[in-house]
CSV table of C-alpha atoms in Angstrom, one decimal:
chain,number,residue,atom,x,y,z
A,1,MET,CA,69.4,-51.5,-88.3
A,2,LYS,CA,67.2,-48.5,-88.2
A,3,THR,CA,66.4,-47.1,-84.7
A,4,GLN,CA,64.2,-44.3,-83.5
A,5,THR,CA,63.4,-42.5,-80.3
A,6,TYR,CA,60.0,-42.9,-78.6
A,7,THR,CA,57.8,-40.8,-76.3
A,8,LEU,CA,57.0,-41.9,-72.8
A,9,ASN,CA,54.4,-40.2,-70.5
A,10,LEU,CA,55.6,-40.3,-66.9
A,11,GLY,CA,52.6,-39.3,-65.0
A,12,PRO,CA,50.2,-37.6,-64.3
A,13,GLN,CA,49.0,-40.6,-62.4
A,14,HIS,CA,52.3,-42.2,-61.4
A,15,PRO,CA,53.5,-42.8,-57.8
A,16,SER,CA,56.9,-41.4,-58.5
A,17,THR,CA,55.7,-38.0,-59.6
A,18,HIS,CA,54.4,-37.3,-56.1
A,19,GLY,CA,51.0,-36.2,-57.2
A,20,VAL,CA,49.9,-35.2,-60.6
A,21,LEU,CA,53.0,-34.0,-62.4
A,22,ARG,CA,53.3,-35.1,-66.0
A,23,VAL,CA,56.7,-35.4,-67.7
A,24,VAL,CA,56.8,-36.3,-71.4
A,25,LEU,CA,60.1,-38.0,-72.0
A,26,GLU,CA,61.7,-38.5,-75.4
A,27,LEU,CA,63.7,-41.7,-75.0
A,28,ASP,CA,66.5,-43.3,-77.0
A,29,GLY,CA,66.4,-46.8,-75.5
A,30,GLU,CA,66.6,-46.1,-71.8
A,31,THR,CA,68.4,-42.8,-72.1
A,32,CYS,CA,66.4,-39.5,-72.1
A,33,VAL,CA,67.1,-37.2,-75.0
A,34,GLY,CA,64.3,-34.7,-74.5
A,35,SER,CA,61.8,-33.8,-71.8
A,36,LYS,CA,58.9,-31.5,-71.2
A,37,THR,CA,57.3,-31.0,-67.8
A,38,HIS,CA,53.5,-30.3,-67.7
A,39,VAL,CA,51.9,-28.8,-64.7
A,40,GLY,CA,48.3,-27.7,-63.8
A,41,TYR,CA,46.6,-30.9,-63.0
A,42,LEU,CA,46.0,-29.8,-59.4
A,43,HIS,CA,45.2,-26.2,-60.2
A,44,ARG,CA,42.4,-24.9,-57.9
A,45,GLY,CA,42.7,-21.2,-58.6
A,46,ILE,CA,43.5,-20.4,-55.0
A,47,GLU,CA,44.9,-16.9,-55.9
A,48,LYS,CA,41.7,-16.0,-57.6
A,49,ILE,CA,39.5,-17.4,-54.8
A,50,LEU,CA,41.4,-15.2,-52.4
A,51,GLU,CA,40.3,-12.0,-54.1
A,52,ASP,CA,36.8,-12.8,-52.9
A,53,ARG,CA,37.7,-13.5,-49.3
A,54,THR,CA,38.3,-11.2,-46.3
A,55,TYR,CA,41.8,-11.0,-44.9
A,56,PRO,CA,41.4,-13.5,-42.0
A,57,GLN,CA,39.5,-15.9,-44.4
A,58,VAL,CA,42.6,-16.2,-46.5
A,59,ILE,CA,44.5,-18.2,-43.8
A,60,PRO,CA,42.7,-21.6,-44.2
A,61,TYR,CA,43.5,-21.5,-47.9
A,62,THR,CA,47.2,-21.1,-47.4
A,63,ASP,CA,47.3,-24.4,-45.6
A,64,ARG,CA,46.4,-26.0,-48.9
A,65,LEU,CA,49.5,-24.8,-50.8
A,66,ASP,CA,52.3,-26.9,-49.4
A,67,TYR,CA,50.0,-29.3,-47.6
A,68,LEU,CA,53.0,-31.2,-46.0
A,69,ALA,CA,53.9,-28.1,-43.9
A,70,GLY,CA,50.7,-25.9,-43.6
A,71,ILE,CA,52.0,-23.9,-40.7
A,72,ASN,CA,54.8,-22.4,-42.7
A,73,ASN,CA,52.4,-21.2,-45.3
A,74,ASN,CA,50.2,-19.6,-42.5
A,75,LEU,CA,53.3,-17.9,-41.3
A,76,VAL,CA,54.2,-16.1,-44.5
A,77,TYR,CA,50.7,-14.8,-45.0
A,78,VAL,CA,50.2,-13.5,-41.4
A,79,GLN,CA,53.7,-11.9,-41.4
A,80,THR,CA,52.9,-10.2,-44.7
A,81,MET,CA,49.7,-8.8,-43.2
A,82,GLU,CA,51.5,-7.7,-40.0
A,83,LYS,CA,54.1,-5.9,-42.1
A,84,MET,CA,51.4,-4.2,-44.0
A,85,MET,CA,49.5,-3.1,-40.9
A,86,ASN,CA,52.5,-2.5,-38.7
A,87,ILE,CA,51.3,-4.9,-36.0
A,88,GLU,CA,53.7,-6.0,-33.3
A,89,ILE,CA,52.9,-9.4,-32.0
A,90,PRO,CA,53.5,-10.7,-28.5
A,91,GLU,CA,56.8,-12.4,-27.6
A,92,ARG,CA,55.2,-15.7,-26.7
A,93,ALA,CA,53.4,-15.9,-30.0
A,94,GLU,CA,56.8,-15.3,-31.8
A,95,TYR,CA,58.5,-18.1,-30.0
A,96,ILE,CA,55.6,-20.5,-30.6
A,97,ARG,CA,55.6,-19.6,-34.2
A,98,VAL,CA,59.3,-20.4,-34.6
A,99,MET,CA,58.9,-23.7,-32.7
A,100,LEU,CA,55.9,-24.8,-34.9
A,101,ALA,CA,57.6,-23.7,-38.1
A,102,GLU,CA,60.7,-25.7,-37.3
A,103,LEU,CA,58.6,-28.7,-36.2
A,104,MET,CA,56.8,-28.6,-39.5
A,105,ARG,CA,60.1,-28.3,-41.3
A,106,ILE,CA,61.1,-31.5,-39.7
A,107,ALA,CA,57.8,-33.1,-40.5
A,108,SER,CA,58.1,-32.1,-44.1
A,109,HIS,CA,61.6,-33.3,-44.5
A,110,MET,CA,60.6,-36.6,-42.9
A,111,VAL,CA,58.3,-37.1,-45.9
A,112,GLY,CA,60.8,-35.7,-48.3
A,113,ILE,CA,63.5,-38.1,-47.2
A,114,GLY,CA,61.3,-41.1,-46.6
A,115,ILE,CA,59.5,-41.0,-49.9
A,116,TYR,CA,62.8,-40.3,-51.7
A,117,ILE,CA,64.3,-43.4,-50.4
A,118,MET,CA,61.1,-45.4,-51.0
A,119,ASP,CA,61.2,-44.4,-54.6
A,120,LEU,CA,64.7,-45.9,-54.8
A,121,GLY,CA,63.4,-49.2,-53.6
A,122,ALA,CA,63.8,-49.2,-49.9
A,123,ILE,CA,60.7,-49.9,-47.7
A,124,SER,CA,61.6,-49.7,-44.0
A,125,ALA,CA,63.4,-46.4,-44.6
A,126,VAL,CA,60.0,-44.7,-45.2
A,127,PHE,CA,58.3,-46.0,-42.1
A,128,TYR,CA,60.8,-44.7,-39.5
A,129,PRO,CA,60.6,-41.0,-40.6
A,130,PHE,CA,56.8,-41.3,-40.8
A,131,ILE,CA,56.8,-42.4,-37.1
A,132,GLU,CA,58.5,-39.1,-36.3
A,133,ARG,CA,56.2,-37.2,-38.5
A,134,GLU,CA,53.2,-38.8,-36.8
A,135,LYS,CA,54.4,-37.5,-33.4
A,136,ILE,CA,54.6,-34.0,-34.8
A,137,LEU,CA,51.2,-34.2,-36.4
A,138,ASP,CA,49.7,-35.4,-33.1
A,139,MET,CA,51.3,-32.5,-31.4
A,140,MET,CA,49.8,-30.2,-34.0
A,141,ALA,CA,46.4,-31.8,-33.4
A,142,HIS,CA,46.6,-30.9,-29.7
A,143,LEU,CA,47.2,-27.3,-30.7
A,144,SER,CA,44.9,-26.7,-33.6
A,145,GLY,CA,42.6,-29.7,-33.7
A,146,SER,CA,43.7,-30.8,-37.1
A,147,ARG,CA,46.5,-32.9,-38.5
A,148,MET,CA,47.0,-31.3,-41.9
A,149,THR,CA,45.1,-28.1,-42.4
A,150,PHE,CA,45.9,-26.3,-39.2
A,151,ASN,CA,44.7,-22.7,-39.7
A,152,TYR,CA,46.5,-22.0,-36.4
A,153,MET,CA,48.0,-18.6,-37.0
A,154,ARG,CA,46.1,-15.3,-37.0
A,155,ILE,CA,47.0,-11.8,-38.1
A,156,GLY,CA,48.5,-10.5,-34.9
A,157,GLY,CA,49.4,-13.8,-33.2
A,158,LEU,CA,47.9,-17.2,-32.8
A,159,ALA,CA,44.4,-18.6,-32.7
A,160,HIS,CA,44.9,-20.1,-29.2
A,161,ASP,CA,47.6,-20.6,-26.6
A,162,ILE,CA,49.3,-24.0,-26.6
A,163,HIS,CA,47.2,-26.8,-25.1
A,164,SER,CA,48.4,-28.5,-21.9
A,165,ASP,CA,48.7,-31.8,-23.7
A,166,PHE,CA,51.3,-30.3,-26.1
A,167,LYS,CA,54.2,-29.9,-23.7
A,168,PRO,CA,54.6,-33.5,-22.5
A,169,GLU,CA,54.6,-34.7,-26.1
A,170,LEU,CA,57.2,-32.1,-27.1
A,171,ASP,CA,59.3,-33.1,-24.1
A,172,LYS,CA,59.1,-36.7,-25.2
A,173,PHE,CA,59.9,-35.8,-28.8
A,174,ILE,CA,63.0,-33.8,-27.8
A,175,VAL,CA,64.3,-36.9,-25.9
A,176,GLU,CA,63.6,-39.4,-28.6
A,177,PHE,CA,64.4,-37.5,-31.8
A,178,PRO,CA,68.3,-37.6,-31.6
A,179,ARG,CA,68.1,-41.4,-31.4
A,180,PHE,CA,66.1,-41.4,-34.6
A,181,ILE,CA,68.7,-39.2,-36.4
A,182,GLU,CA,71.5,-41.5,-35.3
A,183,ASP,CA,69.6,-44.6,-36.4
A,184,TYR,CA,68.7,-43.1,-39.7
A,185,HIS,CA,72.3,-42.2,-40.5
A,186,ARG,CA,73.3,-45.8,-39.8
A,187,LEU,CA,70.5,-47.0,-42.0
A,188,ILE,CA,71.1,-44.9,-45.1
A,189,ASP,CA,74.4,-43.0,-45.2
A,190,ASP,CA,76.7,-45.9,-46.1
A,191,ASN,CA,74.1,-48.0,-47.9
A,192,GLU,CA,75.9,-49.1,-51.1
A,193,ILE,CA,72.7,-49.3,-53.2
A,194,PHE,CA,71.6,-45.8,-52.1
A,195,ILE,CA,75.1,-44.4,-52.9
A,196,ALA,CA,75.2,-46.1,-56.3
A,197,ARG,CA,71.7,-44.7,-57.2
A,198,THR,CA,72.4,-41.1,-56.1
A,199,LYS,CA,76.1,-40.2,-56.2
A,200,ASN,CA,76.8,-38.1,-59.3
A,201,VAL,CA,73.2,-38.3,-60.5
A,202,GLY,CA,71.4,-35.1,-61.4
A,203,THR,CA,74.3,-32.9,-60.7
A,204,ILE,CA,73.5,-29.1,-60.8
A,205,THR,CA,76.2,-26.4,-60.7
A,206,ALA,CA,75.7,-23.4,-58.4
A,207,GLU,CA,75.4,-21.0,-61.4
A,208,LYS,CA,72.7,-23.1,-63.1
A,209,ALA,CA,70.8,-23.5,-59.8
A,210,LYS,CA,70.8,-19.8,-59.3
A,211,SER,CA,69.8,-19.0,-62.9
A,212,TYR,CA,66.8,-21.3,-62.6
A,213,GLY,CA,65.7,-19.7,-59.3
A,214,LEU,CA,66.1,-22.8,-57.2
A,215,THR,CA,65.8,-22.2,-53.5
A,216,GLY,CA,65.7,-24.2,-50.3
A,217,PRO,CA,67.6,-27.5,-49.7
A,218,ASN,CA,67.9,-28.0,-53.5
A,219,LEU,CA,69.9,-24.8,-53.9
A,220,ARG,CA,72.0,-25.3,-50.8
A,221,ALA,CA,72.9,-28.8,-52.0
A,222,CYS,CA,74.7,-27.1,-54.9
A,223,GLY,CA,76.9,-25.2,-52.4
A,224,VAL,CA,75.1,-21.9,-52.3
A,225,LYS,CA,74.7,-20.7,-48.7
A,226,HIS,CA,71.4,-19.0,-49.1
A,227,ASP,CA,68.8,-19.2,-46.3
A,228,ILE,CA,66.3,-16.4,-45.7
A,229,ARG,CA,66.4,-17.2,-42.0
A,230,LYS,CA,70.1,-16.0,-42.0
A,231,THR,CA,70.4,-13.6,-45.0
A,232,ASN,CA,67.2,-11.6,-44.2
A,233,PRO,CA,65.9,-12.8,-40.8
A,234,TYR,CA,62.2,-12.5,-40.3
A,235,GLY,CA,60.3,-12.8,-37.0
A,236,ILE,CA,62.8,-13.6,-34.3
A,237,TYR,CA,65.1,-15.9,-36.2
A,238,ASN,CA,68.2,-13.7,-35.5
A,239,ARG,CA,68.0,-14.7,-31.8
A,240,PHE,CA,68.8,-18.4,-32.5
A,241,ASP,CA,72.1,-20.1,-33.0
A,242,PHE,CA,72.0,-22.4,-36.0
A,243,GLU,CA,74.1,-23.3,-39.1
A,244,VAL,CA,73.1,-23.3,-42.7
A,245,PRO,CA,74.2,-26.7,-44.1
A,246,VAL,CA,75.4,-26.7,-47.7
A,247,GLY,CA,76.3,-29.5,-50.1
A,248,GLU,CA,79.3,-29.8,-52.5
A,249,ILE,CA,78.4,-30.8,-56.0
A,250,GLY,CA,74.6,-30.7,-56.0
A,251,ASP,CA,73.8,-34.3,-56.8
A,252,CYS,CA,71.0,-36.4,-55.5
A,253,TYR,CA,73.1,-37.6,-52.6
A,254,ASP,CA,73.9,-34.0,-51.5
A,255,ARG,CA,70.2,-33.2,-51.5
A,256,TYR,CA,69.7,-36.0,-49.0
A,257,VAL,CA,72.6,-34.9,-46.9
A,258,VAL,CA,71.5,-31.3,-46.7
A,259,ARG,CA,68.0,-32.3,-45.7
A,260,MET,CA,69.2,-34.5,-42.9
A,261,LYS,CA,71.5,-31.8,-41.6
A,262,GLU,CA,68.8,-29.2,-41.8
A,263,VAL,CA,66.5,-31.4,-39.7
A,264,GLU,CA,69.3,-31.4,-37.0
A,265,GLU,CA,69.5,-27.6,-37.2
A,266,SER,CA,65.8,-27.2,-36.9
A,267,PHE,CA,65.9,-29.5,-33.9
A,268,LYS,CA,68.5,-27.2,-32.3
A,269,ILE,CA,66.2,-24.2,-32.9
A,270,ILE,CA,63.2,-25.9,-31.4
A,271,GLN,CA,65.2,-26.7,-28.2
A,272,GLN,CA,66.4,-23.1,-27.9
A,273,ALA,CA,62.9,-21.7,-28.5
A,274,TYR,CA,61.3,-24.1,-26.1
A,275,LYS,CA,63.9,-23.2,-23.4
A,276,GLU,CA,63.3,-19.5,-23.7
A,277,LEU,CA,59.5,-19.7,-24.2
A,278,PRO,CA,58.1,-16.7,-22.3
A,279,ASP,CA,54.7,-16.3,-20.7
A,280,GLY,CA,52.1,-13.9,-21.8
A,281,PRO,CA,49.4,-13.4,-24.3
A,282,VAL,CA,49.5,-14.9,-27.8
A,283,MET,CA,47.4,-12.3,-29.6
A,284,ALA,CA,48.1,-8.7,-30.2
A,285,LYS,CA,45.3,-6.0,-30.2
A,286,VAL,CA,44.0,-6.2,-33.7
A,287,PRO,CA,40.9,-4.4,-35.0
A,288,LYS,CA,37.9,-6.8,-35.4
A,289,LEU,CA,37.5,-5.8,-39.1
A,290,ILE,CA,40.8,-5.9,-40.8
A,291,LYS,CA,41.1,-3.1,-43.3
A,292,PRO,CA,44.8,-2.4,-44.2
A,293,PRO,CA,45.9,0.9,-45.8
A,294,ILE,CA,46.1,1.1,-49.5
A,295,GLY,CA,49.4,-0.3,-50.7
A,296,ASP,CA,51.3,-3.5,-51.4
A,297,VAL,CA,53.7,-5.6,-49.4
A,298,TYR,CA,56.0,-8.5,-50.4
A,299,HIS,CA,57.4,-10.8,-47.7
A,300,GLN,CA,59.3,-14.0,-47.9
A,301,THR,CA,60.1,-16.8,-45.5
A,302,GLU,CA,62.2,-20.0,-45.7
A,303,ASN,CA,59.8,-22.9,-46.2
A,304,PRO,CA,60.9,-26.5,-46.0
A,305,LYS,CA,60.8,-26.6,-49.9
A,306,GLY,CA,62.4,-23.2,-50.4
A,307,VAL,CA,61.7,-19.5,-50.4
A,308,LEU,CA,57.9,-18.9,-50.1
A,309,GLY,CA,57.0,-15.3,-51.0
A,310,CYS,CA,53.7,-13.6,-50.4
A,311,TYR,CA,52.6,-10.5,-52.2
A,312,VAL,CA,49.4,-8.8,-51.1
A,313,VAL,CA,47.9,-5.7,-52.7
A,314,SER,CA,45.3,-3.8,-50.7
A,315,ASP,CA,42.8,-1.4,-52.0
A,316,GLY,CA,41.6,-0.3,-48.6
A,317,THR,CA,38.6,-2.6,-48.5
A,318,PRO,CA,38.2,-5.6,-46.2
A,319,LYS,CA,39.1,-7.9,-49.1
A,320,PRO,CA,42.5,-8.1,-50.8
A,321,SER,CA,42.8,-6.8,-54.3
A,322,ARG,CA,45.4,-9.4,-55.2
A,323,VAL,CA,47.3,-12.2,-53.3
A,324,HIS,CA,50.1,-13.9,-55.0
A,325,PHE,CA,52.4,-16.6,-53.7
A,326,ARG,CA,55.9,-17.3,-54.9
A,327,ARG,CA,55.8,-21.1,-54.5
A,328,PRO,CA,59.2,-22.6,-54.2
A,329,SER,CA,58.3,-26.0,-55.7
A,330,PHE,CA,57.1,-24.3,-58.9
A,331,ASN,CA,60.5,-22.7,-59.5
A,332,ASN,CA,62.4,-25.8,-58.3
A,333,ILE,CA,60.9,-28.1,-60.9
A,334,SER,CA,61.6,-25.7,-63.7
A,335,ILE,CA,65.1,-27.2,-64.0
A,336,PHE,CA,63.9,-30.7,-64.7
A,337,ASP,CA,63.8,-30.4,-68.5
A,338,GLU,CA,67.4,-29.6,-68.6
A,339,ILE,CA,68.9,-32.0,-66.0
A,340,PHE,CA,66.9,-35.1,-67.2
A,341,ILE,CA,68.7,-35.2,-70.5
A,342,GLY,CA,71.3,-37.9,-70.7
A,343,HIS,CA,70.0,-39.8,-67.7
A,344,LYS,CA,68.4,-43.2,-67.6
A,345,ILE,CA,64.8,-43.6,-66.6
A,346,ALA,CA,65.7,-45.0,-63.2
A,347,ASP,CA,67.9,-42.0,-62.6
A,348,ILE,CA,65.1,-39.7,-63.5
A,349,ILE,CA,63.0,-41.3,-60.8
A,350,ALA,CA,65.8,-40.6,-58.3
A,351,ILE,CA,66.1,-37.0,-59.4
A,352,LEU,CA,62.3,-36.5,-59.2
A,353,ALA,CA,62.3,-37.9,-55.7
A,354,SER,CA,65.3,-36.0,-54.5
A,355,PHE,CA,63.7,-32.7,-55.3
A,356,ASP,CA,60.9,-33.1,-52.8
A,357,PHE,CA,58.3,-31.0,-54.5
A,358,VAL,CA,54.6,-30.7,-53.6
A,359,LEU,CA,52.1,-30.4,-56.4
A,360,GLY,CA,49.6,-28.5,-54.2
A,361,GLU,CA,52.2,-25.8,-54.3
A,362,VAL,CA,53.3,-26.1,-57.9
A,363,ASP,CA,49.7,-25.6,-59.2
A,364,ALA,CA,48.2,-23.6,-56.4
B,1,MET,CA,84.2,-54.1,-47.7
B,2,TYR,CA,81.3,-53.9,-50.1
B,3,GLY,CA,78.0,-54.6,-48.4
B,4,LYS,CA,79.2,-53.2,-45.0
B,5,GLY,CA,76.7,-50.3,-45.3
B,6,LEU,CA,73.9,-52.7,-46.1
B,7,LEU,CA,74.6,-54.8,-43.0
B,8,LYS,CA,74.9,-51.7,-40.8
B,9,GLY,CA,71.4,-50.7,-42.1
B,10,LEU,CA,70.0,-54.1,-41.5
B,11,SER,CA,71.1,-54.0,-37.9
B,12,VAL,CA,68.9,-51.0,-37.4
B,13,THR,CA,66.0,-52.8,-39.1
B,14,GLY,CA,66.7,-55.8,-36.9
B,15,ARG,CA,66.5,-53.7,-33.8
B,16,ASN,CA,63.2,-52.3,-34.9
B,17,VAL,CA,61.6,-55.7,-35.4
B,18,PHE,CA,61.4,-56.0,-31.6
B,19,ARG,CA,60.0,-52.5,-31.2
B,20,LYS,CA,56.6,-52.0,-29.6
B,21,ARG,CA,54.0,-51.9,-32.4
B,22,LEU,CA,52.7,-48.4,-33.1
B,23,THR,CA,49.7,-49.1,-35.3
B,24,GLU,CA,46.2,-48.9,-33.9
B,25,LYS,CA,43.8,-51.7,-34.4
B,26,TYR,CA,41.4,-49.1,-35.7
B,27,PRO,CA,37.9,-50.5,-35.9
B,28,GLU,CA,38.2,-52.4,-32.7
B,29,GLU,CA,40.1,-49.7,-30.8
B,30,LYS,CA,39.0,-46.1,-31.3
B,31,PRO,CA,41.8,-43.6,-31.5
B,32,GLN,CA,42.4,-41.0,-28.7
B,33,LEU,CA,41.6,-37.8,-30.4
B,34,ALA,CA,42.9,-34.4,-29.3
B,35,ALA,CA,40.7,-32.3,-27.0
B,36,ARG,CA,40.5,-29.5,-29.6
B,37,TRP,CA,39.6,-31.9,-32.4
B,38,ARG,CA,37.7,-30.4,-35.3
B,39,GLY,CA,35.3,-33.1,-36.4
B,40,GLY,CA,31.5,-32.6,-36.6
B,41,PHE,CA,29.4,-29.7,-35.4
B,42,GLN,CA,26.8,-29.2,-32.7
B,43,LEU,CA,24.5,-26.2,-32.1
B,44,ASP,CA,22.8,-25.3,-28.9
B,45,VAL,CA,19.7,-23.7,-30.4
B,46,ASN,CA,18.4,-22.4,-27.1
B,47,GLU,CA,21.6,-20.4,-26.6
B,48,CYS,CA,21.8,-19.1,-30.1
B,49,ILE,CA,21.0,-15.4,-30.5
B,50,ALA,CA,20.7,-15.6,-34.3
B,51,CYS,CA,23.4,-13.0,-34.8
B,52,SER,CA,24.6,-14.7,-38.0
B,53,LEU,CA,28.3,-14.0,-37.3
B,54,CYS,CA,29.1,-17.6,-38.1
B,55,GLU,CA,27.5,-17.2,-41.5
B,56,LYS,CA,29.7,-14.1,-42.2
B,57,ALA,CA,32.9,-15.7,-40.9
B,58,CYS,CA,32.6,-18.7,-43.2
B,59,PRO,CA,35.1,-18.4,-46.1
B,60,ASN,CA,33.0,-20.7,-48.3
B,61,SER,CA,29.4,-19.7,-47.4
B,62,ALA,CA,28.7,-23.2,-46.1
B,63,ILE,CA,26.4,-21.9,-43.4
B,64,LYS,CA,22.9,-20.8,-44.3
B,65,LEU,CA,20.6,-19.6,-41.5
B,66,THR,CA,17.2,-17.8,-41.4
B,67,THR,CA,15.7,-15.9,-38.5
B,68,GLU,CA,12.2,-14.9,-37.4
B,69,LYS,CA,10.7,-12.7,-34.7
B,70,ASN,CA,9.0,-14.4,-31.7
B,71,GLU,CA,6.1,-13.1,-29.6
B,72,GLU,CA,8.3,-10.7,-27.6
B,73,ASN,CA,9.6,-9.3,-30.9
B,74,LYS,CA,13.0,-10.8,-30.4
B,75,LYS,CA,15.0,-12.3,-33.2
B,76,GLN,CA,15.3,-16.1,-33.0
B,77,LEU,CA,16.6,-18.9,-35.2
B,78,ALA,CA,14.2,-20.3,-37.8
B,79,SER,CA,16.5,-22.7,-39.7
B,80,TYR,CA,20.2,-23.6,-39.7
B,81,GLU,CA,21.9,-25.5,-42.4
B,82,LEU,CA,25.6,-26.3,-42.6
B,83,ASN,CA,26.7,-27.8,-45.9
B,84,GLN,CA,29.7,-29.9,-45.0
B,85,SER,CA,30.6,-30.5,-48.7
B,86,TYR,CA,31.7,-26.8,-48.8
B,87,CYS,CA,33.2,-26.8,-45.3
B,88,LEU,CA,36.9,-26.3,-44.9
B,89,PHE,CA,36.8,-27.2,-41.2
B,90,CYS,CA,38.8,-24.1,-40.5
B,91,GLY,CA,36.9,-23.3,-37.4
B,92,LEU,CA,36.4,-19.6,-38.1
B,93,CYS,CA,32.6,-19.9,-37.4
B,94,VAL,CA,33.2,-21.6,-34.1
B,95,GLU,CA,35.6,-18.8,-33.1
B,96,ALA,CA,33.2,-16.1,-34.2
B,97,CYS,CA,30.3,-17.4,-32.1
B,98,PRO,CA,29.8,-14.9,-29.3
B,99,LYS,CA,27.6,-17.2,-27.2
B,100,LYS,CA,29.9,-20.2,-27.9
B,101,CYS,CA,26.8,-22.3,-28.8
B,102,LEU,CA,28.2,-23.5,-32.1
B,103,ARG,CA,30.8,-26.0,-31.2
B,104,PHE,CA,33.0,-28.6,-32.8
B,105,THR,CA,32.5,-32.2,-31.8
B,106,ARG,CA,35.1,-34.9,-31.6
B,107,GLU,CA,33.4,-37.2,-34.1
B,108,PHE,CA,35.6,-38.4,-36.9
B,109,GLU,CA,33.7,-41.1,-38.8
B,110,THR,CA,31.7,-38.6,-40.8
B,111,ALA,CA,31.4,-40.5,-44.1
B,112,THR,CA,27.9,-40.9,-45.3
B,113,TYR,CA,26.1,-43.1,-47.8
B,114,HIS,CA,23.9,-40.4,-49.3
B,115,LYS,CA,24.9,-36.9,-50.3
B,116,GLU,CA,21.8,-35.4,-48.7
B,117,GLU,CA,23.2,-36.5,-45.3
B,118,VAL,CA,26.3,-34.3,-45.9
B,119,LYS,CA,24.2,-31.3,-45.2
B,120,LEU,CA,23.8,-30.8,-41.5
B,121,ASP,CA,20.4,-29.4,-40.4
B,122,LEU,CA,21.6,-28.2,-37.0
B,123,PHE,CA,18.3,-26.6,-36.2
B,124,LYS,CA,16.4,-29.9,-36.2
B,125,ASN,CA,19.2,-32.1,-35.1
B,126,GLN,CA,21.4,-30.2,-32.7
B,127,ASN,CA,23.8,-33.1,-32.2
B,128,LEU,CA,24.3,-32.2,-28.5
B,129,SER,CA,24.9,-35.8,-27.5
B,130,ALA,CA,28.2,-36.0,-29.4
B,131,SER,CA,31.4,-35.4,-27.4
B,132,ALA,CA,32.1,-31.6,-27.6
B,133,SER,CA,35.5,-30.3,-28.6
B,134,ILE,CA,37.1,-27.5,-26.6
B,135,TYR,CA,38.2,-25.7,-29.7
B,136,ALA,CA,37.8,-22.0,-29.2
B,137,GLN,CA,35.8,-22.5,-26.0
B,138,PRO,CA,36.3,-20.2,-23.0
B,139,GLU,CA,38.9,-21.3,-20.4
B,140,LYS,CA,36.3,-22.3,-17.7
B,141,ALA,CA,34.6,-24.7,-20.0
B,142,THR,CA,38.0,-26.1,-20.9
B,143,GLU,CA,38.8,-26.8,-17.3
B,144,ALA,CA,35.4,-28.4,-16.7
B,145,ALA,CA,35.9,-30.7,-19.7
B,146,ARG,CA,39.3,-31.7,-18.4
B,147,LYS,CA,37.9,-32.6,-15.0
B,148,GLU,CA,35.2,-34.7,-16.6
B,149,GLU,CA,37.8,-36.5,-18.6
B,150,LYS,CA,39.8,-37.3,-15.5
């Protein structure tokens, strides 16, 4: 009997592509024999828009890159500008920044893990992490007045000091969160269906991961111990005691394990930062009109999704000449075309979900 | 034993069945919004000195205002339009206001039926009756607002 392969469009409107990613699959029966990933359906031209904005006006746009963790995007931009202008920011602002960045890392991983397991067919496993995320978003609303696009950091510190409603909620979160972690491990870790769907699926070797420029939990799951917070500490991260969890073989299960461990490490950092939180101002003395010297600066931070880099070129005017972001999700999904081949469609869904990418960041 | 992990997971689900419900009965019960909520806008026209700093602070040029000279030859506001369809709700205008007369409100049901209503004419309709947010307001006002709430 004569057989032939056929083409299947996965996306751009498909719930498992987490936004508007389009994957054109060449299938032989159920098995993938060729794949091409298309991006650009969410392109808003942010980098071009930023060329016509003043330096402080850039910050609200950074929220819209990785919209699951806006604070971390704020952080990389303001730290780049502080590096460029040699601004020292107050201690209190540094501690609050670390606390918020780690809180948002937890919030982002809660989506990453929850949606991942929902794509594999579980339902209750998505609601428990979202309850925790909800608490973090409520805390953020007390600080910044918004739940998603925070615009909370400023060049030289923070927009405002923390609100008095924030502390009781954080206290409550610190008490309740370990219980959630324990429950979630019970719910997922030994689940036979989850293991069958994820073990030895989408395995990536360390060499291949490095050659494709993977970063973040996806790289660490392959056994590469690379975390900017440890290898090249920014802000005050060298003051905290935390581990960098790594996986073993880089399959979908390892990516889940690494994210769960990372959440625990982030929780450790939050507790340390909260304990040592000093008093004082949250904003350094910064000129009203921000006009950095001519030059360019590159700075990178560890985002929930991977290494987020920011490159700013200044021509001495109040508007940047060029702002570029190295978005981790964009580099991470570049490996898809290679690892999909040989997998069944259901496994491809598992791989897509395990990568935890955000299309706002891929397309910018 | 195969299935042990599933049962272990089900025990967690079982425990959560008896958990207190977290969902809000939204239209009947209004949510408790944060004090710094960034919802709608209000403008105290009598306080405004027409400095147009809010207009300059806006990243998307959503604010358009015009000024005129009054009898004492002082600058005053003639019109003030805030086009919410361009608004990022970033709050840079509210932070820039030296008189703190442009404020956020804690409104949240801001959907409209007609697109003309998306443009806010804050000169004609100052929207002062809406509950004001303390976003970027000076400390004293913050404290006063807290006392009122209590």
